[in-house]
Structure formats: C-alpha cells, structure tokens
Amino acid sequence: MSKQVKLKRGFDIRLVGKAEKKVGDYQPVKTFAIKPTDFIGMQRPKVLVKEGDTVKAGTPILFDKKLEKVKYVAPVSGEIIEIKRGEKRKLLEIKILADGEINFENFEKLTSSGIKSASRETIVDKLTTSGVWPQIIQRPYGIVANPDDNPRAIFISGFDSHPLAPDYDYILKGQSNYFQAGIDALKQLTDGKVYLGLSADNKSTELGAIQGVETTTFSGPHPAGNVGVQIHNTAPINKGETLWTVNPYGVVQIGKLLINGIYDASKLVAITGSEVKTPTYAQTYIGSCVDSYVEGNTKSNHFRVISGNVLTGEKISKDGYLGFYQHQLTIIPEGDYYEFMGWMKPTADKLSFHKALGLLSFLFPKKEYALDSNVRGEPRAFVQTGVFEKVTPMDIYPVYLLKAIMAEDFDEMEELGIYEVIEEDLALCEFVDVSKHPVQQLIRKGIELIQYS
C-alpha cells in the first residue's frame, strides 16, 4: 500500500481556458529552437553547428563547457537557419527549419532485460550522448544533473497542479511501457530509491501500475504537484546530499531512447488560457515555434503569450519558442493598464487569496476566473503578514528565508531551507504577496549565492 500525504496549505488558482482532452487542428510548425537560457546554470555553451548545416533529430548541436559529457541535440531534422546571439555574444537560440519529415540519428537499442542488467556507466553514456540527459535535474540548485554524481534518490511527480496544467495521464496515454523502461534505467543511476508521486484526487491509469518505484499519493491544493514539495514531505534533502528529479515526459523519453534507439522529442502541449478560442492539445516537438497556435486562435489582439503556466512561465513573443521543459502554452489578456482604487470596488470577478475589502472571490471557491497580467501594485516595504506560510506546505519560514537572501546571510539561508527549494516551490508566495516582491528572482539569487560561494 502506498503512502498517503494530505496537504492543507496552498492555493488553487482556478482559471478559464483549460485544454480539452483532444488534439486540435493546427498548422504544421516550421521552425524549432533550442534556447540555452532554458537550462539554468549553463554559463559556457559551446555551439557544435553552424548556419546552413543539416541535422537529424538527435544530432548534437550544443554542450556546456562546464559539463562537456552532456550533449544538447536537435529535436527535429532540418537546416540550422540561425544562431541568435545577444549582448556580449550571449547565445540565445539555435533555430532549425524542419524538413517536414523527421529523420533520426540511430543509437543502440536495449531490450527490457538489457536495460535492467546494463551497468550504470552504460546507461549514463547512452543518456548523455543522445540528448535526453538534460531531463534529469539536480536538487539542490535546480540545474541539469552532473552524471558523475551518485544521488541519494530520484523523485518523479506524476501530476501537475499549476493553473491550467496539462493532464499527464492524457499526454502519456499508451506510453506506460516506455515509462517503465525509463524507470528501470533510472534505478541503475542511484543506490537509493526511485520515488513516484501521484495525485490522490485523480487516479492515474498510466502510472498507477508502474513497478520498481516507491509510490506516494498526495492530496491538497497547489503546490501539491511540485516535486520539491513532494520531496520535503517524503524524504527531505539535507545539506551535502544530492537528489535528482525527472519530469514524467523525461522518463518516457529515456524509455523511447533505450527501446527504439532514437531521440524522440515529440510531445503533446496544452494550449490554454482565457484568450484562446479553442483550448486543446497540440502534437508537436520540443522547442516548437508558437505562431501556429496563436495566429487566428485568440479572442482579441491584446494578449500575453506565456511559455508554461502563469506562475512560473516565461513571457514570449507571438512567434517565440516553447521552452525545453514546458508542456503548456498559456495566453491571457495583457494587463498594461492602471485601475484607480480597483481593489476597493466590490467585485467577485477578481481572484484573491486575501479576504480584502471589495474582493469577494472567497465566496465562490469553485469559480473560474479570466485574469490578466496586471499585478495591481508596485514594490513597497516588506509587509510581514504570515500569509506566505499559508501557501507553502513545507516546514520552512519563507519570509525569513527571503530576508536572509536579501541580507546575503549564508548561515541563515542554509538553516532556513535554501537547499530544499527552487523558484516554483515559492511561486505562490509571489502571487499572494501584498508587497509585490519578485520572490522567484530572490530565490534564484539565494541559490546562486550558495552554489558559487
């Protein structure tokens, strides 16, 4: 019987525009891009291709000089049409014009029994050279894992509780054999356990029967689906320890590589948000250009496109590219306007965690809202209200941790839990913060202070 964890702290942001469980009819995507900025901690990227080169899906195009063993590869076959750089020649994007039919680099295949009997060195070599290794993320720090490390355990969250998040049971439908193969491979990479977190509210038919994992079910509001929250409530990380985490899609991708011998970057992406005419899923590949999903599919001409969800996603242009780790595109109204004393007007159309004067959303807990990007305020003095603790289901003190980061107090940061969190774990604090502080930026600042000290 699996362990059960009931979380009471947190907050569900209920928005209009959840994707219907069907694949929409979108125009074929022509260009794809790999963005080094998607890989936190990558500081010295080395490009292996030049404009005009022809690549296959799985052809190495990039690596980090600090972690040369790990290759970043082309998600599709086609031509390198642009290597885009910014200030001081910072590498921003490597763009590929798809050729319309995917040609793959071929890697050695393994049988199910071969995966289970393979050495750790064999599995590591296959994952690092083929492009799937970046799916493995290290805790602490939230960076691409070092293949030379031996993690205490590996954690996988089998569901996503972010606003309008995709349904993993839907996007992984029919791929349980690959997921199992991925689990078998991950077990070769650690002397500890592989933990799988599942939702107690929505029983997973694809992941519920997976063998060889320590299963824990979680119930409660967001961030119950965050792997960091699951780690904290299952087997917390301590100073000096290393854990790895993998997204369910990454586990499947590992399984496809080992069984089929190809780097398969295909994925289902949820096209969501109140500005979307028809929220559905799109069949595409990693790094997809979003213009095909935006053009002709919005209710107005003034909107914000977000690669990811509204809490942790990245604002991109209408012809920007989906992030490497994203399985969701969100389109909401742009909030570039000023509303005089808007918070004092009695209304039930604005979602708020606080039972503030005029904001009556707490009377309608199941209502879905069409929210825009307006933050309704500006940075001000750090008001200590105790509300951060109400949305953080972890035994840490977020306010004191943030103040320790601001003061660059290393000892306090360590004692207050900096090793246990990354940005997404405290993103709700940023949403409920009446002081309008960039909480996620502060968390990354603290992580980097500790990491490079």
PDB file of N, CA and C in Angstrom, residues 144-184:
ATOM      1  N   VAL A 144      20.803  21.153 -14.376  1.00  0.00           N
ATOM      2  CA  VAL A 144      20.999  19.860 -15.030  1.00  0.00           C
ATOM      3  C   VAL A 144      21.984  19.036 -14.205  1.00  0.00           C
ATOM      4  N   ALA A 145      21.614  17.795 -13.953  1.00  0.00           N
ATOM      5  CA  ALA A 145      22.398  16.940 -13.066  1.00  0.00           C
ATOM      6  C   ALA A 145      23.768  16.613 -13.642  1.00  0.00           C
ATOM      7  N   ASN A 146      24.728  16.454 -12.754  1.00  0.00           N
ATOM      8  CA  ASN A 146      26.073  16.019 -13.138  1.00  0.00           C
ATOM      9  C   ASN A 146      26.081  14.492 -13.183  1.00  0.00           C
ATOM     10  N   PRO A 147      26.357  13.878 -14.338  1.00  0.00           N
ATOM     11  CA  PRO A 147      26.310  12.415 -14.447  1.00  0.00           C
ATOM     12  C   PRO A 147      27.333  11.694 -13.579  1.00  0.00           C
ATOM     13  N   ASP A 148      28.334  12.419 -13.081  1.00  0.00           N
ATOM     14  CA  ASP A 148      29.337  11.796 -12.224  1.00  0.00           C
ATOM     15  C   ASP A 148      28.869  11.669 -10.775  1.00  0.00           C
ATOM     16  N   ASP A 149      27.766  12.347 -10.431  1.00  0.00           N
ATOM     17  CA  ASP A 149      27.241  12.268  -9.070  1.00  0.00           C
ATOM     18  C   ASP A 149      26.455  10.982  -8.875  1.00  0.00           C
ATOM     19  N   ASN A 150      26.344  10.576  -7.622  1.00  0.00           N
ATOM     20  CA  ASN A 150      25.508   9.435  -7.255  1.00  0.00           C
ATOM     21  C   ASN A 150      24.428   9.943  -6.312  1.00  0.00           C
ATOM     22  N   PRO A 151      23.217  10.183  -6.816  1.00  0.00           N
ATOM     23  CA  PRO A 151      22.179  10.795  -5.983  1.00  0.00           C
ATOM     24  C   PRO A 151      21.675   9.851  -4.900  1.00  0.00           C
ATOM     25  N   ARG A 152      21.221  10.439  -3.799  1.00  0.00           N
ATOM     26  CA  ARG A 152      20.652   9.626  -2.724  1.00  0.00           C
ATOM     27  C   ARG A 152      19.361   8.947  -3.167  1.00  0.00           C
ATOM     28  N   ALA A 153      18.593   9.629  -4.037  1.00  0.00           N
ATOM     29  CA  ALA A 153      17.334   9.091  -4.552  1.00  0.00           C
ATOM     30  C   ALA A 153      16.931   9.898  -5.772  1.00  0.00           C
ATOM     31  N   ILE A 154      15.942   9.386  -6.516  1.00  0.00           N
ATOM     32  CA  ILE A 154      15.401  10.083  -7.682  1.00  0.00           C
ATOM     33  C   ILE A 154      13.893  10.238  -7.471  1.00  0.00           C
ATOM     34  N   PHE A 155      13.379  11.437  -7.727  1.00  0.00           N
ATOM     35  CA  PHE A 155      11.968  11.739  -7.493  1.00  0.00           C
ATOM     36  C   PHE A 155      11.281  12.132  -8.795  1.00  0.00           C
ATOM     37  N   ILE A 156      10.051  11.661  -8.961  1.00  0.00           N
ATOM     38  CA  ILE A 156       9.224  11.986 -10.133  1.00  0.00           C
ATOM     39  C   ILE A 156       7.838  12.376  -9.634  1.00  0.00           C
ATOM     40  N   SER A 157       7.367  13.530 -10.037  1.00  0.00           N
ATOM     41  CA  SER A 157       5.987  13.907  -9.740  1.00  0.00           C
ATOM     42  C   SER A 157       5.124  13.524 -10.931  1.00  0.00           C
ATOM     43  N   GLY A 158       4.143  12.674 -10.693  1.00  0.00           N
ATOM     44  CA  GLY A 158       3.313  12.171 -11.777  1.00  0.00           C
ATOM     45  C   GLY A 158       2.118  13.025 -12.105  1.00  0.00           C
ATOM     46  N   PHE A 159       2.034  14.226 -11.518  1.00  0.00           N
ATOM     47  CA  PHE A 159       0.936  15.136 -11.848  1.00  0.00           C
ATOM     48  C   PHE A 159       1.384  16.571 -11.652  1.00  0.00           C
ATOM     49  N   ASP A 160       0.670  17.477 -12.294  1.00  0.00           N
ATOM     50  CA  ASP A 160       0.988  18.904 -12.260  1.00  0.00           C
ATOM     51  C   ASP A 160      -0.219  19.649 -11.709  1.00  0.00           C
ATOM     52  N   SER A 161      -0.011  20.447 -10.659  1.00  0.00           N
ATOM     53  CA  SER A 161      -1.124  21.168 -10.035  1.00  0.00           C
ATOM     54  C   SER A 161      -1.119  22.657 -10.348  1.00  0.00           C
ATOM     55  N   HIS A 162      -0.232  23.113 -11.250  1.00  0.00           N
ATOM     56  CA  HIS A 162      -0.200  24.521 -11.636  1.00  0.00           C
ATOM     57  C   HIS A 162      -1.504  24.912 -12.345  1.00  0.00           C
ATOM     58  N   PRO A 163      -1.803  26.205 -12.421  1.00  0.00           N
ATOM     59  CA  PRO A 163      -3.024  26.657 -13.113  1.00  0.00           C
ATOM     60  C   PRO A 163      -3.073  26.181 -14.558  1.00  0.00           C
ATOM     61  N   LEU A 164      -4.194  25.560 -14.943  1.00  0.00           N
ATOM     62  CA  LEU A 164      -4.453  25.083 -16.309  1.00  0.00           C
ATOM     63  C   LEU A 164      -3.428  24.045 -16.776  1.00  0.00           C
ATOM     64  N   ALA A 165      -2.814  23.358 -15.837  1.00  0.00           N
ATOM     65  CA  ALA A 165      -1.751  22.406 -16.169  1.00  0.00           C
ATOM     66  C   ALA A 165      -2.269  21.276 -17.043  1.00  0.00           C
ATOM     67  N   PRO A 166      -1.419  20.735 -17.895  1.00  0.00           N
ATOM     68  CA  PRO A 166      -1.820  19.584 -18.729  1.00  0.00           C
ATOM     69  C   PRO A 166      -2.066  18.353 -17.871  1.00  0.00           C
ATOM     70  N   ASP A 167      -2.877  17.467 -18.385  1.00  0.00           N
ATOM     71  CA  ASP A 167      -3.192  16.208 -17.717  1.00  0.00           C
ATOM     72  C   ASP A 167      -2.163  15.173 -18.158  1.00  0.00           C
ATOM     73  N   TYR A 168      -1.274  14.767 -17.250  1.00  0.00           N
ATOM     74  CA  TYR A 168      -0.217  13.832 -17.613  1.00  0.00           C
ATOM     75  C   TYR A 168      -0.769  12.475 -18.016  1.00  0.00           C
ATOM     76  N   ASP A 169      -1.890  12.091 -17.439  1.00  0.00           N
ATOM     77  CA  ASP A 169      -2.476  10.811 -17.830  1.00  0.00           C
ATOM     78  C   ASP A 169      -2.898  10.845 -19.292  1.00  0.00           C
ATOM     79  N   TYR A 170      -3.285  12.031 -19.772  1.00  0.00           N
ATOM     80  CA  TYR A 170      -3.678  12.164 -21.175  1.00  0.00           C
ATOM     81  C   TYR A 170      -2.455  12.223 -22.087  1.00  0.00           C
ATOM     82  N   ILE A 171      -1.456  13.031 -21.719  1.00  0.00           N
ATOM     83  CA  ILE A 171      -0.300  13.199 -22.616  1.00  0.00           C
ATOM     84  C   ILE A 171       0.612  11.968 -22.609  1.00  0.00           C
ATOM     85  N   LEU A 172       0.462  11.093 -21.603  1.00  0.00           N
ATOM     86  CA  LEU A 172       1.270   9.877 -21.557  1.00  0.00           C
ATOM     87  C   LEU A 172       0.463   8.638 -21.943  1.00  0.00           C
ATOM     88  N   LYS A 173      -0.737   8.843 -22.451  1.00  0.00           N
ATOM     89  CA  LYS A 173      -1.618   7.721 -22.768  1.00  0.00           C
ATOM     90  C   LYS A 173      -0.948   6.750 -23.737  1.00  0.00           C
ATOM     91  N   GLY A 174      -0.974   5.477 -23.374  1.00  0.00           N
ATOM     92  CA  GLY A 174      -0.409   4.443 -24.237  1.00  0.00           C
ATOM     93  C   GLY A 174       1.100   4.329 -24.194  1.00  0.00           C
ATOM     94  N   GLN A 175       1.766   5.019 -23.255  1.00  0.00           N
ATOM     95  CA  GLN A 175       3.225   5.013 -23.215  1.00  0.00           C
ATOM     96  C   GLN A 175       3.775   4.439 -21.912  1.00  0.00           C
ATOM     97  N   SER A 176       2.960   3.660 -21.218  1.00  0.00           N
ATOM     98  CA  SER A 176       3.396   3.109 -19.935  1.00  0.00           C
ATOM     99  C   SER A 176       4.585   2.163 -20.091  1.00  0.00           C
ATOM    100  N   ASN A 177       4.700   1.504 -21.259  1.00  0.00           N
ATOM    101  CA  ASN A 177       5.853   0.611 -21.473  1.00  0.00           C
ATOM    102  C   ASN A 177       7.154   1.405 -21.538  1.00  0.00           C
ATOM    103  N   TYR A 178       7.104   2.578 -22.169  1.00  0.00           N
ATOM    104  CA  TYR A 178       8.294   3.429 -22.201  1.00  0.00           C
ATOM    105  C   TYR A 178       8.595   4.000 -20.818  1.00  0.00           C
ATOM    106  N   PHE A 179       7.546   4.355 -20.088  1.00  0.00           N
ATOM    107  CA  PHE A 179       7.735   4.895 -18.740  1.00  0.00           C
ATOM    108  C   PHE A 179       8.394   3.840 -17.856  1.00  0.00           C
ATOM    109  N   GLN A 180       7.941   2.607 -17.963  1.00  0.00           N
ATOM    110  CA  GLN A 180       8.538   1.533 -17.171  1.00  0.00           C
ATOM    111  C   GLN A 180      10.003   1.333 -17.537  1.00  0.00           C
ATOM    112  N   ALA A 181      10.304   1.381 -18.828  1.00  0.00           N
ATOM    113  CA  ALA A 181      11.700   1.248 -19.261  1.00  0.00           C
ATOM    114  C   ALA A 181      12.549   2.394 -18.719  1.00  0.00           C
ATOM    115  N   GLY A 182      11.976   3.609 -18.707  1.00  0.00           N
ATOM    116  CA  GLY A 182      12.691   4.749 -18.150  1.00  0.00           C
ATOM    117  C   GLY A 182      12.960   4.575 -16.669  1.00  0.00           C
ATOM    118  N   ILE A 183      11.980   4.044 -15.936  1.00  0.00           N
ATOM    119  CA  ILE A 183      12.155   3.783 -14.506  1.00  0.00           C
ATOM    120  C   ILE A 183      13.260   2.750 -14.288  1.00  0.00           C
ATOM    121  N   ASP A 184      13.253   1.697 -15.085  1.00  0.00           N
ATOM    122  CA  ASP A 184      14.273   0.659 -14.959  1.00  0.00           C
ATOM    123  C   ASP A 184      15.674   1.230 -15.179  1.00  0.00           C
TER     124      ASP A 184
END
